[in-house]
């Protein structure tokens, strides 16, 4: 009955991989289907709030990820001219929410999540679609370029424009673009005292922008 214990996760982002690790730890045979050619590094930094770290605690990764934090200090929001709009205190946040904000490379998080899964659990270059949601008398079916997979559980983790969500909830309006553009980069430690912050303001085109200057990679000594 191995087939009936199979879980298929559509989407190998943070949500899909986390769900897959949790299911694997509960003894499910898990297959993650990711349409990208590989789980190669995407994005820059990600800041993990205490609630997401508690979720990582559940799958046994919380402390490992906390130890990888590139930064865990005070921060805030600034105008493009540098004026502080608001300041945030790491200690106050930790006291209120039960832990600090942890900032690390997104690719590092993905790497650690994927490492918790059996080597053959993630199939890349594999765009998938929910073919049949299944029912009490039949498994769900997921179509892939290599044929169909049956599963007793399908997790739709295919991101903000989720096709799985559209299939299951056709009346859902989906995400609406709010007009904000975010630039996020990873820079070396500047070598001077540096207060981590986000800068909020209007771009040259008049569109509102939001940027974060927070992640920094320690520069190795010469
Ligand atoms: C610029 C930016 C900065 C952000 N910063 C933060 C932050 O600091 N902290 C924070 O908590 N959150 C942050 N977020 C939000 C965070 O990135 C998302 O909440 C998170 O990535 C959602 O994870 P997910 O796995 O649900 O979706 P995604 O990360 O979007 O992953 C979905 C995956 O599904 C795959 N996929 C899609 N369709 C298919 C298909 N048909 N078949 C197979 N695979 C498919 C995609 O290729 C993708 O890999 C940020 C978002 C952006 C855009």
GROMACS .gro file of C-alpha atoms and ligand atoms in nm:
model
  275
    1UNK     CA    1   0.000   0.000   0.000
    2UNK     CA    2   0.302   0.229  -0.045
    3UNK     CA    3   0.111   0.402  -0.324
    4UNK     CA    4  -0.171   0.506  -0.090
    5UNK     CA    5   0.078   0.667   0.151
    6UNK     CA    6   0.221   0.885  -0.122
    7UNK     CA    7   0.213   1.262  -0.091
    8UNK     CA    8   0.286   1.481  -0.391
    9UNK     CA    9   0.391   1.841  -0.337
   10UNK     CA   10   0.355   2.073  -0.635
   11UNK     CA   11   0.618   2.346  -0.601
   12UNK     CA   12   0.964   2.328  -0.446
   13UNK     CA   13   0.980   2.671  -0.284
   14UNK     CA   14   1.008   2.730   0.089
   15UNK     CA   15   0.647   2.630   0.153
   16UNK     CA   16   0.657   2.313  -0.056
   17UNK     CA   17   0.990   2.192   0.080
   18UNK     CA   18   0.886   2.259   0.439
   19UNK     CA   19   0.562   2.067   0.391
   20UNK     CA   20   0.755   1.786   0.222
   21UNK     CA   21   1.004   1.760   0.511
   22UNK     CA   22   0.719   1.751   0.764
   23UNK     CA   23   0.541   1.475   0.568
   24UNK     CA   24   0.864   1.280   0.525
   25UNK     CA   25   0.922   1.296   0.899
   26UNK     CA   26   0.573   1.151   0.948
   27UNK     CA   27   0.666   0.854   0.731
   28UNK     CA   28   0.502   0.960   0.404
   29UNK     CA   29   0.658   0.878   0.072
   30UNK     CA   30   0.694   1.234  -0.060
   31UNK     CA   31   0.760   1.358  -0.411
   32UNK     CA   32   0.821   1.727  -0.474
   33UNK     CA   33   0.758   1.845  -0.828
   34UNK     CA   34   0.935   2.168  -0.919
   35UNK     CA   35   0.906   2.324  -1.263
   36UNK     CA   36   1.241   2.511  -1.243
   37UNK     CA   37   1.536   2.324  -1.389
   38UNK     CA   38   1.702   2.305  -1.046
   39UNK     CA   39   1.671   2.432  -0.690
   40UNK     CA   40   1.960   2.660  -0.768
   41UNK     CA   41   1.993   2.982  -0.571
   42UNK     CA   42   1.717   3.231  -0.630
   43UNK     CA   43   1.652   3.554  -0.446
   44UNK     CA   44   1.884   3.726  -0.205
   45UNK     CA   45   1.820   3.736   0.167
   46UNK     CA   46   1.514   3.639   0.362
   47UNK     CA   47   1.423   3.753   0.711
   48UNK     CA   48   1.254   3.487   0.915
   49UNK     CA   49   1.014   3.600   1.185
   50UNK     CA   50   0.979   3.409   1.513
   51UNK     CA   51   0.665   3.230   1.393
   52UNK     CA   52   0.844   3.088   1.088
   53UNK     CA   53   1.130   2.976   1.310
   54UNK     CA   54   0.879   2.798   1.532
   55UNK     CA   55   0.756   2.619   1.220
   56UNK     CA   56   1.115   2.519   1.145
   57UNK     CA   57   1.146   2.394   1.506
   58UNK     CA   58   0.864   2.150   1.431
   59UNK     CA   59   1.070   1.992   1.152
   60UNK     CA   60   1.389   1.999   1.362
   61UNK     CA   61   1.564   2.280   1.172
   62UNK     CA   62   1.494   2.584   1.391
   63UNK     CA   63   1.823   2.599   1.580
   64UNK     CA   64   2.031   2.516   1.271
   65UNK     CA   65   1.877   2.810   1.088
   66UNK     CA   66   1.905   3.043   1.389
   67UNK     CA   67   2.277   2.965   1.402
   68UNK     CA   68   2.313   3.072   1.037
   69UNK     CA   69   2.173   3.419   1.095
   70UNK     CA   70   2.374   3.677   0.903
   71UNK     CA   71   2.230   3.956   1.108
   72UNK     CA   72   2.011   3.992   1.415
   73UNK     CA   73   2.037   4.354   1.521
   74UNK     CA   74   1.823   4.665   1.536
   75UNK     CA   75   1.672   4.805   1.217
   76UNK     CA   76   1.400   5.025   1.079
   77UNK     CA   77   1.251   5.210   0.786
   78UNK     CA   78   1.413   5.509   0.616
   79UNK     CA   79   1.328   5.757   0.346
   80UNK     CA   80   1.547   5.762   0.031
   81UNK     CA   81   1.723   6.063   0.189
   82UNK     CA   82   1.822   5.853   0.489
   83UNK     CA   83   1.580   5.996   0.749
   84UNK     CA   84   1.451   5.733   0.986
   85UNK     CA   85   1.076   5.680   0.960
   86UNK     CA   86   1.069   5.420   1.233
   87UNK     CA   87   1.319   5.221   1.435
   88UNK     CA   88   1.282   4.864   1.549
   89UNK     CA   89   1.461   4.702   1.838
   90UNK     CA   90   1.570   4.339   1.818
   91UNK     CA   91   1.543   4.303   2.195
   92UNK     CA   92   1.191   4.447   2.207
   93UNK     CA   93   1.082   4.224   1.918
   94UNK     CA   94   1.236   3.918   2.082
   95UNK     CA   95   1.059   3.997   2.409
   96UNK     CA   96   0.724   4.051   2.240
   97UNK     CA   97   0.733   3.770   1.983
   98UNK     CA   98   0.952   3.515   2.157
   99UNK     CA   99   1.265   3.541   1.945
  100UNK     CA  100   1.468   3.758   1.710
  101UNK     CA  101   1.427   3.814   1.339
  102UNK     CA  102   1.676   3.588   1.163
  103UNK     CA  103   1.823   3.701   0.833
  104UNK     CA  104   2.001   3.463   0.599
  105UNK     CA  105   2.045   3.380   0.233
  106UNK     CA  106   1.729   3.237   0.085
  107UNK     CA  107   1.938   2.980  -0.102
  108UNK     CA  108   2.084   2.858   0.228
  109UNK     CA  109   1.737   2.800   0.366
  110UNK     CA  110   1.632   2.611   0.052
  111UNK     CA  111   1.951   2.404   0.067
  112UNK     CA  112   1.892   2.304   0.429
  113UNK     CA  113   1.529   2.214   0.365
  114UNK     CA  114   1.611   2.004   0.058
  115UNK     CA  115   1.888   1.825   0.251
  116UNK     CA  116   1.624   1.684   0.490
  117UNK     CA  117   1.462   1.489   0.205
  118UNK     CA  118   1.572   1.164   0.042
  119UNK     CA  119   1.788   1.234  -0.267
  120UNK     CA  120   1.522   1.124  -0.515
  121UNK     CA  121   1.234   1.312  -0.350
  122UNK     CA  122   1.267   1.633  -0.553
  123UNK     CA  123   1.204   1.622  -0.928
  124UNK     CA  124   1.309   1.939  -1.106
  125UNK     CA  125   1.217   2.055  -1.456
  126UNK     CA  126   0.883   1.899  -1.376
  127UNK     CA  127   0.588   2.133  -1.424
  128UNK     CA  128   0.288   1.964  -1.267
  129UNK     CA  129  -0.086   2.013  -1.263
  130UNK     CA  130  -0.365   1.873  -1.051
  131UNK     CA  131  -0.551   1.645  -1.291
  132UNK     CA  132  -0.801   1.506  -1.040
  133UNK     CA  133  -0.844   1.612  -0.679
  134UNK     CA  134  -0.945   1.256  -0.586
  135UNK     CA  135  -1.208   1.145  -0.338
  136UNK     CA  136  -1.276   0.882  -0.074
  137UNK     CA  137  -1.294   0.612  -0.340
  138UNK     CA  138  -0.999   0.721  -0.555
  139UNK     CA  139  -0.655   0.879  -0.521
  140UNK     CA  140  -0.578   1.225  -0.650
  141UNK     CA  141  -0.391   1.243  -0.981
  142UNK     CA  142  -0.115   1.485  -1.072
  143UNK     CA  143   0.002   1.523  -1.431
  144UNK     CA  144   0.370   1.571  -1.505
  145UNK     CA  145   0.573   1.572  -1.829
  146UNK     CA  146   0.663   1.208  -1.754
  147UNK     CA  147   0.309   1.087  -1.694
  148UNK     CA  148   0.065   1.087  -1.407
  149UNK     CA  149   0.127   1.031  -1.037
  150UNK     CA  150  -0.136   0.912  -0.793
  151UNK     CA  151  -0.137   1.035  -0.436
  152UNK     CA  152  -0.353   1.024  -0.128
  153UNK     CA  153  -0.240   1.378  -0.048
  154UNK     CA  154  -0.151   1.661  -0.283
  155UNK     CA  155  -0.004   1.984  -0.147
  156UNK     CA  156  -0.044   2.285  -0.372
  157UNK     CA  157   0.266   2.496  -0.298
  158UNK     CA  158   0.300   2.649  -0.643
  159UNK     CA  159   0.332   3.007  -0.534
  160UNK     CA  160   0.140   3.329  -0.551
  161UNK     CA  161  -0.025   3.254  -0.887
  162UNK     CA  162  -0.103   2.898  -0.786
  163UNK     CA  163  -0.271   2.692  -1.057
  164UNK     CA  164  -0.367   2.437  -0.791
  165UNK     CA  165  -0.559   2.709  -0.609
  166UNK     CA  166  -0.732   2.807  -0.935
  167UNK     CA  167  -0.829   2.443  -0.994
  168UNK     CA  168  -0.969   2.393  -0.644
  169UNK     CA  169  -1.116   2.739  -0.589
  170UNK     CA  170  -1.207   2.875  -0.933
  171UNK     CA  171  -1.395   3.165  -0.776
  172UNK     CA  172  -1.091   3.290  -0.585
  173UNK     CA  173  -0.988   3.631  -0.722
  174UNK     CA  174  -0.615   3.553  -0.684
  175UNK     CA  175  -0.342   3.798  -0.592
  176UNK     CA  176  -0.369   4.159  -0.702
  177UNK     CA  177  -0.056   4.357  -0.794
  178UNK     CA  178  -0.032   4.650  -0.556
  179UNK     CA  179   0.211   4.854  -0.767
  180UNK     CA  180   0.514   4.805  -0.542
  181UNK     CA  181   0.852   4.695  -0.673
  182UNK     CA  182   1.113   4.556  -0.437
  183UNK     CA  183   1.486   4.543  -0.500
  184UNK     CA  184   1.684   4.316  -0.277
  185UNK     CA  185   2.056   4.251  -0.306
  186UNK     CA  186   2.332   4.100  -0.096
  187UNK     CA  187   2.629   4.324  -0.033
  188UNK     CA  188   2.957   4.280   0.153
  189UNK     CA  189   2.981   4.426   0.501
  190UNK     CA  190   3.049   4.794   0.427
  191UNK     CA  191   3.339   4.822   0.673
  192UNK     CA  192   3.175   5.105   0.867
  193UNK     CA  193   2.908   5.098   1.132
  194UNK     CA  194   2.593   4.995   0.954
  195UNK     CA  195   2.231   5.009   1.065
  196UNK     CA  196   2.020   4.758   0.880
  197UNK     CA  197   1.711   4.912   0.727
  198UNK     CA  198   1.450   4.920   0.455
  199UNK     CA  199   1.418   5.229   0.236
  200UNK     CA  200   1.070   5.321   0.124
  201UNK     CA  201   1.006   5.584  -0.139
  202UNK     CA  202   0.907   5.673  -0.492
  203UNK     CA  203   1.109   5.558  -0.791
  204UNK     CA  204   1.206   5.795  -1.070
  205UNK     CA  205   0.904   5.674  -1.265
  206UNK     CA  206   0.677   5.775  -0.981
  207UNK     CA  207   0.603   5.418  -0.884
  208UNK     CA  208   0.641   5.346  -0.514
  209UNK     CA  209   0.941   5.128  -0.434
  210UNK     CA  210   1.054   4.940  -0.135
  211UNK     CA  211   1.406   4.819  -0.086
  212UNK     CA  212   1.589   4.649   0.191
  213UNK     CA  213   1.953   4.683   0.274
  214UNK     CA  214   2.000   4.424   0.538
  215UNK     CA  215   2.173   4.110   0.427
  216UNK     CA  216   2.543   4.126   0.421
  217UNK     CA  217   2.803   3.868   0.351
  218UNK     CA  218   3.108   3.900   0.572
  219UNK     CA  219   3.407   3.992   0.359
  220UNK     CA  220   3.694   3.751   0.417
  221UNK     CA  221   4.005   3.918   0.561
  222UNK     CA  222   4.265   4.007   0.294
  223LIG     C1  223   1.136   4.029  -0.308
  223LIG     C2  224   1.070   3.945  -0.201
  223LIG     C3  225   1.120   3.947  -0.072
  223LIG     C4  226   1.060   3.868   0.028
  223LIG     N1  227   1.112   3.870   0.153
  223LIG     C5  228   1.060   3.794   0.250
  223LIG     C6  229   1.117   3.793   0.380
  223LIG     O1  230   1.216   3.861   0.406
  223LIG     N2  231   1.060   3.714   0.473
  223LIG     C7  232   0.951   3.636   0.447
  223LIG     O2  233   0.904   3.565   0.538
  223LIG     N3  234   0.895   3.635   0.323
  223LIG     C8  235   0.946   3.713   0.226
  223LIG     N4  236   0.890   3.712   0.102
  223LIG     C9  237   0.774   3.628   0.078
  223LIG    C10  238   0.822   3.485   0.057
  223LIG     O3  239   0.920   3.484  -0.046
  223LIG    C11  240   0.704   3.398   0.016
  223LIG     O4  241   0.605   3.404   0.117
  223LIG    C12  242   0.751   3.254   0.000
  223LIG     O5  243   0.851   3.244  -0.100
  223LIG    C13  244   0.633   3.170  -0.040
  223LIG     O6  245   0.681   3.038  -0.051
  223LIG     P1  246   0.604   2.934  -0.139
  223LIG     O7  247   0.682   2.807  -0.132
  223LIG     O8  248   0.461   2.931  -0.099
  223LIG     O9  249   0.605   2.993  -0.287
  223LIG     P2  250   0.727   3.022  -0.384
  223LIG    O10  251   0.850   3.058  -0.308
  223LIG    O11  252   0.676   3.116  -0.487
  223LIG    O12  253   0.754   2.881  -0.450
  223LIG    C14  254   0.662   2.828  -0.543
  223LIG    C15  255   0.739   2.725  -0.625
  223LIG    O13  256   0.647   2.655  -0.707
  223LIG    C16  257   0.704   2.637  -0.834
  223LIG     N5  258   0.594   2.615  -0.928
  223LIG    C17  259   0.501   2.703  -0.972
  223LIG     N6  260   0.414   2.644  -1.055
  223LIG    C18  261   0.455   2.515  -1.066
  223LIG    C19  262   0.405   2.401  -1.137
  223LIG     N7  263   0.297   2.410  -1.217
  223LIG     N8  264   0.469   2.283  -1.125
  223LIG    C20  265   0.579   2.272  -1.047
  223LIG     N9  266   0.631   2.376  -0.977
  223LIG    C21  267   0.569   2.496  -0.985
  223LIG    C22  268   0.783   2.766  -0.858
  223LIG    O14  269   0.883   2.747  -0.957
  223LIG    C23  270   0.841   2.790  -0.720
  223LIG    O15  271   0.966   2.726  -0.702
  223LIG    C24  272   0.947   3.789  -0.001
  223LIG    C25  273   0.896   3.787  -0.131
  223LIG    C26  274   0.957   3.864  -0.230
  223LIG    C27  275   0.901   3.860  -0.370
   0.00000   0.00000   0.00000
